[in-house]
Tab-separated table of C-alpha atoms in Angstrom:
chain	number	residue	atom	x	y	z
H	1	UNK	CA	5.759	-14.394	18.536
H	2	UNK	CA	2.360	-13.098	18.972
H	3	UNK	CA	-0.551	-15.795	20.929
H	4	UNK	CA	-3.894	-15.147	21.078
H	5	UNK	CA	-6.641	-17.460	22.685
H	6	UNK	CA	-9.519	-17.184	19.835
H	7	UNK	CA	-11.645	-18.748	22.510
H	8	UNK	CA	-11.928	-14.960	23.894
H	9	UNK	CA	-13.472	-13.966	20.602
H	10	UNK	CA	-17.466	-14.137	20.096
H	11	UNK	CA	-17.297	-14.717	16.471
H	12	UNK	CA	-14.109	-16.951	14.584
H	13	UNK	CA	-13.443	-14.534	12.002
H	14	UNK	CA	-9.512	-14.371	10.671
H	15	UNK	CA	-7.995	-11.999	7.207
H	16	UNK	CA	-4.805	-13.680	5.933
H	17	UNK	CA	-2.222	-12.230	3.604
H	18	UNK	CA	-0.261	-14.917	2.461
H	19	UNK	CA	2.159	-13.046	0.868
H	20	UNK	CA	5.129	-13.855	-1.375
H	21	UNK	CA	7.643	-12.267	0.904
H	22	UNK	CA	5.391	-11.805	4.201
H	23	UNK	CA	2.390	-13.664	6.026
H	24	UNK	CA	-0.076	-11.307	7.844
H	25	UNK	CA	-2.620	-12.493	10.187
H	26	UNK	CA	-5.404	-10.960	11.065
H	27	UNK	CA	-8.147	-11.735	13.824
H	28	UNK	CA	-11.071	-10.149	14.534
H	29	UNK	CA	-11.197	-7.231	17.188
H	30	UNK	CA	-7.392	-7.999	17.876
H	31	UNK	CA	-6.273	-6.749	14.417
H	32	UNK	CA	-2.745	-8.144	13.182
H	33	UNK	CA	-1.123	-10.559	15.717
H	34	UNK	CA	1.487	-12.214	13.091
H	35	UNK	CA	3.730	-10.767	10.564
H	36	UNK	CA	6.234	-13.248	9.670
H	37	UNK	CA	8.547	-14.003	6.632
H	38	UNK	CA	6.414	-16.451	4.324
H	39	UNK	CA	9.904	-18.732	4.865
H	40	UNK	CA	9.876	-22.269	6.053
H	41	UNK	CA	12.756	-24.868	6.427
H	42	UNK	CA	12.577	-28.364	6.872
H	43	UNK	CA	15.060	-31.142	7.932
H	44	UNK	CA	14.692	-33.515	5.340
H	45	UNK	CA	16.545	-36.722	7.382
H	46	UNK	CA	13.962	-36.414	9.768
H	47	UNK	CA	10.770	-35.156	7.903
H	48	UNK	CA	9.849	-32.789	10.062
H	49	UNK	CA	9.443	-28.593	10.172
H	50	UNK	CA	12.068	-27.101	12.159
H	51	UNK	CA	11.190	-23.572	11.559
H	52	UNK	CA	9.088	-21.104	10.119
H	53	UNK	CA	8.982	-17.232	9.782
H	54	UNK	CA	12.029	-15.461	11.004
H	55	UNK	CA	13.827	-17.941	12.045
H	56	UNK	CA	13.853	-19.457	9.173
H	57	UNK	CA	14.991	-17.216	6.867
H	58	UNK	CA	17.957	-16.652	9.047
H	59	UNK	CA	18.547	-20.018	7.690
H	60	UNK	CA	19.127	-18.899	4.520
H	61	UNK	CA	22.060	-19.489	2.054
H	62	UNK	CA	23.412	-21.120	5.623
H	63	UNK	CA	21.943	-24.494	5.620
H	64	UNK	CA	23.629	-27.757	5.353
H	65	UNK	CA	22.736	-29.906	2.249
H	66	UNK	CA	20.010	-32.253	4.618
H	67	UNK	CA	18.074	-29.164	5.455
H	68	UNK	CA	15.329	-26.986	2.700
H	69	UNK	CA	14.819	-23.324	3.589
H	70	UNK	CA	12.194	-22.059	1.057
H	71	UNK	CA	10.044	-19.675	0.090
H	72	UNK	CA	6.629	-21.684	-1.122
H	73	UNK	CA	5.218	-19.045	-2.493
H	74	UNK	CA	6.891	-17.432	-5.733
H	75	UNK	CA	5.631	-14.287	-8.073
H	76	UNK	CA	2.630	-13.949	-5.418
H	77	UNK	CA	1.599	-17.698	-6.510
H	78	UNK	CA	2.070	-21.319	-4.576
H	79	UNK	CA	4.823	-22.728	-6.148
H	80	UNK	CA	4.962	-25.647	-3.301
H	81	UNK	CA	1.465	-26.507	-2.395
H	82	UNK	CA	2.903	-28.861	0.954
H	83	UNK	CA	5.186	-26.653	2.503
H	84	UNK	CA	2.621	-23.596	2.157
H	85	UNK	CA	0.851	-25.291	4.113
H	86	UNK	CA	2.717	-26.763	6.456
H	87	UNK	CA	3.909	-22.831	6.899
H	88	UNK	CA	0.331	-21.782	7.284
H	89	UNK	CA	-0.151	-23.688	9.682
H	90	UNK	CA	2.287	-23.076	12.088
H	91	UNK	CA	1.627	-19.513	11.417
H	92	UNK	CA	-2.312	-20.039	12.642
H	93	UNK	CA	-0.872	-22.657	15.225
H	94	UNK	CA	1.327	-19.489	16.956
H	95	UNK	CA	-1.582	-16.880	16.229
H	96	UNK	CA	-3.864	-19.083	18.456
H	97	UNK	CA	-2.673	-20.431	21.247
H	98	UNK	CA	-5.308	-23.092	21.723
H	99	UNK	CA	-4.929	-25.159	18.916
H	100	UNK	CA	-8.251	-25.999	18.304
H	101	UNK	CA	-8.879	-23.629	15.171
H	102	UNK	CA	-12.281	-24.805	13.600
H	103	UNK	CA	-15.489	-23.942	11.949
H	104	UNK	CA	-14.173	-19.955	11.191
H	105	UNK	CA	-14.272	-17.854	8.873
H	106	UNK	CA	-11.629	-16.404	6.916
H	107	UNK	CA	-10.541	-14.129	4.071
H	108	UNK	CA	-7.633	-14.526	2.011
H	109	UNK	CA	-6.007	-11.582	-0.415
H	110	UNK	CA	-4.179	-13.055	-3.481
H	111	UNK	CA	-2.743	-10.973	-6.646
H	112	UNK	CA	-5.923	-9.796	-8.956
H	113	UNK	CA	-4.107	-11.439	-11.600
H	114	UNK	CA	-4.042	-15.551	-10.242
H	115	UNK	CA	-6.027	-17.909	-11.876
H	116	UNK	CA	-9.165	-20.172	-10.643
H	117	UNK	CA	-6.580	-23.099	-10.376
H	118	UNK	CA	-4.907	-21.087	-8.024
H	119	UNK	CA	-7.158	-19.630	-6.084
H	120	UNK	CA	-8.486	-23.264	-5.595
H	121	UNK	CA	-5.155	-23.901	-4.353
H	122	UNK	CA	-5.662	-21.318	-1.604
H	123	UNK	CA	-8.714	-22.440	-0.454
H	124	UNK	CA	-7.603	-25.946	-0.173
H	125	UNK	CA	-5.047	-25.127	2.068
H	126	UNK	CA	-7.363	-22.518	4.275
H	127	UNK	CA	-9.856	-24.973	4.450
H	128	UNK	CA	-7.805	-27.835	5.359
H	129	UNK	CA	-7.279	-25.350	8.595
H	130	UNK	CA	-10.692	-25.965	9.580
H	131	UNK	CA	-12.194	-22.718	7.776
H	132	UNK	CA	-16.039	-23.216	7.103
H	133	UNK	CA	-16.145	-20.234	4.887
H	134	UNK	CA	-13.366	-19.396	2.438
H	135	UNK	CA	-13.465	-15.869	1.008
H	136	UNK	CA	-10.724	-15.204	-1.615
H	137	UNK	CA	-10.344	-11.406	-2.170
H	138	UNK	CA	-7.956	-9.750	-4.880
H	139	UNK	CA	-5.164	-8.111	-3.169
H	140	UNK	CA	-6.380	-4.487	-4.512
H	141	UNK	CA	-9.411	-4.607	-2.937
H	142	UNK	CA	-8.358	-5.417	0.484
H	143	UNK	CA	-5.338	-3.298	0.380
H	144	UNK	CA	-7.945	-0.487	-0.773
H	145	UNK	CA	-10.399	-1.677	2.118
H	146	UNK	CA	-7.162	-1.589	4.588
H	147	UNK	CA	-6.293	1.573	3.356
H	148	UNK	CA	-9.634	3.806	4.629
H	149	UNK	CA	-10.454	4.160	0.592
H	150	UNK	CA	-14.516	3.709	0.260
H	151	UNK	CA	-14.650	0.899	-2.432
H	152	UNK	CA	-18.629	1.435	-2.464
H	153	UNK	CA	-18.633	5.132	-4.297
H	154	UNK	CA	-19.413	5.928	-7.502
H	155	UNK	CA	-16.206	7.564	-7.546
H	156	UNK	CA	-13.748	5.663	-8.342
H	157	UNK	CA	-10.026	5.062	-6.527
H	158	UNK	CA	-7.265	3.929	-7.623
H	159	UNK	CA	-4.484	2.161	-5.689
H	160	UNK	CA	-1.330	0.050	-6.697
H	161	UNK	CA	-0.546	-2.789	-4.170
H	162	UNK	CA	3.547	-3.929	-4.724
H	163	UNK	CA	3.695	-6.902	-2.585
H	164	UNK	CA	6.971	-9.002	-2.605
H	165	UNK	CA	5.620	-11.296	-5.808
H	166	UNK	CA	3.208	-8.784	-7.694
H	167	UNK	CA	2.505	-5.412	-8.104
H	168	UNK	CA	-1.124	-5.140	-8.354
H	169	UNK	CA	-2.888	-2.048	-9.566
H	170	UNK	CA	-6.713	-1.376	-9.887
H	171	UNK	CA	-9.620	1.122	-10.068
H	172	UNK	CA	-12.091	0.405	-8.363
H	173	UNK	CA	-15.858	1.840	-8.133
H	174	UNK	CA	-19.143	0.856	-6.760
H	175	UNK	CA	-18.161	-2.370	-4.609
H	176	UNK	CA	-16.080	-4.169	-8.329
H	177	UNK	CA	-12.860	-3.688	-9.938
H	178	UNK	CA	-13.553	-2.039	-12.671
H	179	UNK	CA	-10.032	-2.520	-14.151
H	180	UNK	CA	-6.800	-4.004	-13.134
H	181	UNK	CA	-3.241	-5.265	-13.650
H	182	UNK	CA	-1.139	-7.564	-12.726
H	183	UNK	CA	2.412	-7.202	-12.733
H	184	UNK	CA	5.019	-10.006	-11.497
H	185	UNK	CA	7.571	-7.422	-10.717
H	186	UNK	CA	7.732	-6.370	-7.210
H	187	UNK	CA	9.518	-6.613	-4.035
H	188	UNK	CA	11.719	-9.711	-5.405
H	189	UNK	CA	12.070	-8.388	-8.138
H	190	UNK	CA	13.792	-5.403	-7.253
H	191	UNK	CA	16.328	-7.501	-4.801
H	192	UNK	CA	17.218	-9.570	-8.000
H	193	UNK	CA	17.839	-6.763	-9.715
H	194	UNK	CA	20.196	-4.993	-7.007
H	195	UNK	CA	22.402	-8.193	-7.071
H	196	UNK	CA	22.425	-8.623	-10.923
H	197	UNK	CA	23.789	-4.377	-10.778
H	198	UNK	CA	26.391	-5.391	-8.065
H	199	UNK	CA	27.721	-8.360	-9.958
H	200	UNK	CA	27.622	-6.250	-13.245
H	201	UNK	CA	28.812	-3.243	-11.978
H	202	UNK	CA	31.311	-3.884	-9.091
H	203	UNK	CA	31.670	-7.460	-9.656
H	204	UNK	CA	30.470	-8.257	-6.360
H	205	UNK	CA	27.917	-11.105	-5.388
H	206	UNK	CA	25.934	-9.992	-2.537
H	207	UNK	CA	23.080	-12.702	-1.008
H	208	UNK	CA	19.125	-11.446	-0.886
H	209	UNK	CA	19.506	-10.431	2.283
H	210	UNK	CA	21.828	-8.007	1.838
H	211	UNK	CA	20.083	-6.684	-0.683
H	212	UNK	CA	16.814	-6.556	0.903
H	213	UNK	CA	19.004	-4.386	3.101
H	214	UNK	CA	20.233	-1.659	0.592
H	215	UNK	CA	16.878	-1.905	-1.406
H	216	UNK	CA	15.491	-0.827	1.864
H	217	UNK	CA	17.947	1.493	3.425
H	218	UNK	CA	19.099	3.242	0.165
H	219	UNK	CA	16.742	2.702	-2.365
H	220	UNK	CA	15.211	5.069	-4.325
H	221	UNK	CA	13.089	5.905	-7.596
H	222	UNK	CA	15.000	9.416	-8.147
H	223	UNK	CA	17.508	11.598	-6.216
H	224	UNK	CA	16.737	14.483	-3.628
H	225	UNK	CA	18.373	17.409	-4.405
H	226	UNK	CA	19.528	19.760	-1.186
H	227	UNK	CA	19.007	23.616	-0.964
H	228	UNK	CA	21.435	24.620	-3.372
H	229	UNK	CA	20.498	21.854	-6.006
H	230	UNK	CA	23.006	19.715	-5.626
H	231	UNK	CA	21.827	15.915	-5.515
H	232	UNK	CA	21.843	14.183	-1.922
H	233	UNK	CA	24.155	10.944	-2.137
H	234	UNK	CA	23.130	8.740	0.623
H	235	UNK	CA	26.147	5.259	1.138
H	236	UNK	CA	26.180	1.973	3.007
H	237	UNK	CA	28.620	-0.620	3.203
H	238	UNK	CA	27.730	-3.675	1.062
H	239	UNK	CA	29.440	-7.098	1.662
H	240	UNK	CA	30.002	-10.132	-0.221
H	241	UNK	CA	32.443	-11.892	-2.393
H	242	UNK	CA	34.677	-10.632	-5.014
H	243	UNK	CA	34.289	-12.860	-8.698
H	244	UNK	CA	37.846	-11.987	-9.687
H	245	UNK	CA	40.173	-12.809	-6.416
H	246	UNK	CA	37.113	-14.974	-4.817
H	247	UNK	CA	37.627	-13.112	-1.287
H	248	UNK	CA	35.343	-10.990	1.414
H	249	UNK	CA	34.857	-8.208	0.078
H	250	UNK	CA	33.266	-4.660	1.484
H	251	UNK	CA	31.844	-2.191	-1.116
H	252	UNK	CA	30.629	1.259	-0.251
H	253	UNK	CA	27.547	0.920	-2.275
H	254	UNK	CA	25.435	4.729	-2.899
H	255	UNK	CA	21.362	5.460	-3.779
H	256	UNK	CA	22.662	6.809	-7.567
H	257	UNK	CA	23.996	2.519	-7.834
H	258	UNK	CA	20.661	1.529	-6.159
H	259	UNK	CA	18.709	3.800	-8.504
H	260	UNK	CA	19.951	2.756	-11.519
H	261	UNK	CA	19.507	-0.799	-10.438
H	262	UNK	CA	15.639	-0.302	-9.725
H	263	UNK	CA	15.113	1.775	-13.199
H	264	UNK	CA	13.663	-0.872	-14.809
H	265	UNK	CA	11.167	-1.957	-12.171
H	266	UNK	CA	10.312	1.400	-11.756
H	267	UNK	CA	9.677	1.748	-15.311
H	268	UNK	CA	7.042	-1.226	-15.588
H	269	UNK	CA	5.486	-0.092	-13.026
H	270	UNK	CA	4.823	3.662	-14.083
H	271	UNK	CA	3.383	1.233	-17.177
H	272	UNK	CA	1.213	-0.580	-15.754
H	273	UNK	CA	-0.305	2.362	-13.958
H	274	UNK	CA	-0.460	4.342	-17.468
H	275	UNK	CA	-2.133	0.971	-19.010
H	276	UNK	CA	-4.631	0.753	-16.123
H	277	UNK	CA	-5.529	4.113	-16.835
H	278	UNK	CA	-5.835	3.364	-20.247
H	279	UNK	CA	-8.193	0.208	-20.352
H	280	UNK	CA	-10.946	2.774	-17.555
H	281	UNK	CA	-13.993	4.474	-19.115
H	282	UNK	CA	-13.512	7.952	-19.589
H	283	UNK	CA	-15.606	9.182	-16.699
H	284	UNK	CA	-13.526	6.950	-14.508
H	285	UNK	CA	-10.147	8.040	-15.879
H	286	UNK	CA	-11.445	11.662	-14.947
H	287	UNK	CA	-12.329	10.700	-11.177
H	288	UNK	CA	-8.328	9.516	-10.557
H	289	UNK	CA	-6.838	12.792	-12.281
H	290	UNK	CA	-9.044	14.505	-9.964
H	291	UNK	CA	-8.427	12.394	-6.551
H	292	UNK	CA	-5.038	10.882	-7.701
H	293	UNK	CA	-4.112	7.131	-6.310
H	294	UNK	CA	-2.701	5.059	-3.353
H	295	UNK	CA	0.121	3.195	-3.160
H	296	UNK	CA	0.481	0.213	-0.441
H	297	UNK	CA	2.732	-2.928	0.099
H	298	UNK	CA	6.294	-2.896	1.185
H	299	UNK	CA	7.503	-1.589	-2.396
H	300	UNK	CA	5.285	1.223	-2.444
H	301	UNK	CA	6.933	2.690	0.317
H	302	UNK	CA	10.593	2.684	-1.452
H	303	UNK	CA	11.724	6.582	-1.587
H	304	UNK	CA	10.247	8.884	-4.239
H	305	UNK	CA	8.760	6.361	-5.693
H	306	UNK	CA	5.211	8.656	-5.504
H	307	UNK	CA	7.359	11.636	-6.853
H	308	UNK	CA	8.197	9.339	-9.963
H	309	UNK	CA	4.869	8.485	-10.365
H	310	UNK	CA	3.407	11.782	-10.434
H	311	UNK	CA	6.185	13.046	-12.649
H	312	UNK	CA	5.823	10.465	-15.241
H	313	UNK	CA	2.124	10.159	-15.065
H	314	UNK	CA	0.675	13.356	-13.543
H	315	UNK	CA	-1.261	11.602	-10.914
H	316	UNK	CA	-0.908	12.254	-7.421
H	317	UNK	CA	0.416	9.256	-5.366
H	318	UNK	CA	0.367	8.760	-1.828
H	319	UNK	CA	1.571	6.128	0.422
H	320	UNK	CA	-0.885	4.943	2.271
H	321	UNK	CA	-0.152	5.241	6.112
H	322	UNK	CA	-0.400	1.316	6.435
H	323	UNK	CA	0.975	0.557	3.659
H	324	UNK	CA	3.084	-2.740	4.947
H	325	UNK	CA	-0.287	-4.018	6.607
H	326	UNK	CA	-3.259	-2.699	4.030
H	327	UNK	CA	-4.152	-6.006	2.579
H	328	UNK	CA	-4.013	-8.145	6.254
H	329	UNK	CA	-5.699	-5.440	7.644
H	330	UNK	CA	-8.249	-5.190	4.399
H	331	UNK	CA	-9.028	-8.875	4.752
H	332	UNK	CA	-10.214	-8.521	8.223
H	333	UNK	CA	-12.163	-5.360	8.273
H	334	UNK	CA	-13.963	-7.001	5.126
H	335	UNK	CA	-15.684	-9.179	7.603
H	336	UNK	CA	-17.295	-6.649	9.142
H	337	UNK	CA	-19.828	-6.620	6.497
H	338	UNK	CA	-20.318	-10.443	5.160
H	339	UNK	CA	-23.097	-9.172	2.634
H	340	UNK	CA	-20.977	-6.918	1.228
H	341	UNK	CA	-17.808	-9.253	1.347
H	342	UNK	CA	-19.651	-11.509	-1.343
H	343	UNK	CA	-19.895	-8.966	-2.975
H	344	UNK	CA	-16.162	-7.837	-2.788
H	345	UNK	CA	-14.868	-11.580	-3.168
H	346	UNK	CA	-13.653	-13.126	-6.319
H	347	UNK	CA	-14.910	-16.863	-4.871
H	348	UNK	CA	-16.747	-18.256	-1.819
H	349	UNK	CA	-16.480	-21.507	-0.789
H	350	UNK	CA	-18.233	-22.773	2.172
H	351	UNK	CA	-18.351	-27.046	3.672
């Protein structure tokens, strides 16, 4: 757990990325000092929390029927407005260690593609924290912020944000997005579709943390081929339970399974970047075949997926070096420059 007296701070300023699959906090001159699972699990004979974070979603698909282990937050939306924020808040509670969190300011990065209803949601919850100021900032432009990209130039950047909920994808120019996508097919996403392949496939059913684990270890967008052009098969051992006998089973599962599992994802992806492209003016269009595009959040970092990219698309892609922490990290730098944060911000809300 990470604790941080906020007293120590001159000003109260905190970035949070509540993510589908991940919350990041940021805090001002101490940069990220949580990163936990967005996972919380309550005891429902007693009413209370019992944990949050990691320790909660070791919890899961291990529970007893009186206690909840859920996610609150679903396709980079809140799909459970009270336990998001009970979550939130012991997040903030083990971020500062005095417990007396008020009149801050904070900036939250949500998918470009959520509605006002939504957003209100997030605000609510933010400023039921104690926030004074509420800035709500679409994911692209803090991940782009996080990233080093200058979101101020008349030449525009490009950068594709795959969370655990939504893959968000965007140009952006002159301080605005000039044109974006949102796509609820990310992180999750891909999981789901490695356990659909392994029940299909090997008739195996293998839980989401497993694979979480091959999606990770072995997952890929296209094969590496060694010196002498032969195609580099990478294994792991997969377990779970067999649907014909019903029994423990171990499977030795390989990246060509895992690659064929992720095709589709892939595939709407690469579409949503060529429809992004699509839907810029002209003179934009020509500033990202020139300078090419970023790619951040934990799915942009699964292997070759920048080769596939730039095969499919011709456009350069690079992971960004931070690419698990761009939007936390995007959401606090932002602060830095409150003048140009309204500008940056979809809403504002202050008390």
């Amino acid at each position: 757990m990470f604790k941080f007296k906020l007293g120590f701070f001159a000003t109260k300023d905190i970035g949070i990325d509540l993510g589908t699959a991940n919350t990041l906090i940021y805090i001002k001159d101490k940069g990220i000092v949580l990163n936990e699972p967005s996972v919380i699990a309550r005891d429902n004979k007693r009413g209370v929390t019992i944990a949050v974070g990691h320790e909660a979603k070791n919890m899961m698909g291990k529970s007893p029927a009186h206690i909840d282990v859920v996610r609150p937050l679903k396709d980079g939306v809140i799909s459970d407005f009270d336990r998001a924020a009970d979550m939130l808040k012991a997040f903030l509670d083990q971020a500062v260690s005095d417990n007396k969190l008020k009149n801050y300011r904070a900036v939250v990065g949500v998918p470009s593609g959520v509605t006002e209803v939504e957003k209100r949601a997030v605000e609510q919850i933010v400023r039921g924290m104690g926030a004074t100021e509420v800035y709500v900032l679409d994911e692209p432009m803090a991940a782009a912020i996080g990233a080093g990209l200058d979101v101020d130039s008349s030449t525009a950047c490009m950068i594709a944000d795959i969370g655990g909920g939504t893959t968000d994808i965007a140009i952006i120019a002159l301080g605005g997005i000039v044109v974006s996508t949102s796509i609820r097919n990310a992180g999750d996403k891909f999981s789901e579709a490695i356990i659909q392949y392994m029940r299909k496939r090997h008739a195996l059913l293998i839980g989401e943390k497993t694979a979480e684990e091959l999606k990770i270890n072995i997952g890929t967008a296209c094969l590496d081929v060694d010196e002498n052009g032969d195609d580099v098969i990478v294994t792991m051992e997969a377990r779970g339970r067999d649907i014909i006998s019903g029994l423990p089973r171990i499977l030795e599962v390989s990246n060509v399974d895992i690659m064929a599992a992720l095709q589709e994802s892939v595939d709407m992806i690469i579409d949503g970047i060529k429809n992004t492209i699509e839907l810029a003016p002209p003179e934009i269009a020509a500033d990202i075949a020139s300078n090419g595009m970023i790619l951040s959040g934990g799915g942009g970092n699964i292997h070759n997926l920048d080769k596939m990219i730039e095969k499919r698309t011709g456009i350069k892609a690079v992971v960004a070096d931070n690419y698990y922490e761009a939007v936390a990290e995007g959401t606090g730098l932002s602060l830095n420059d409150v003048e140009k944060l309204k500008i940056y911000a979809s809403s504002v809300v202050r008390r």
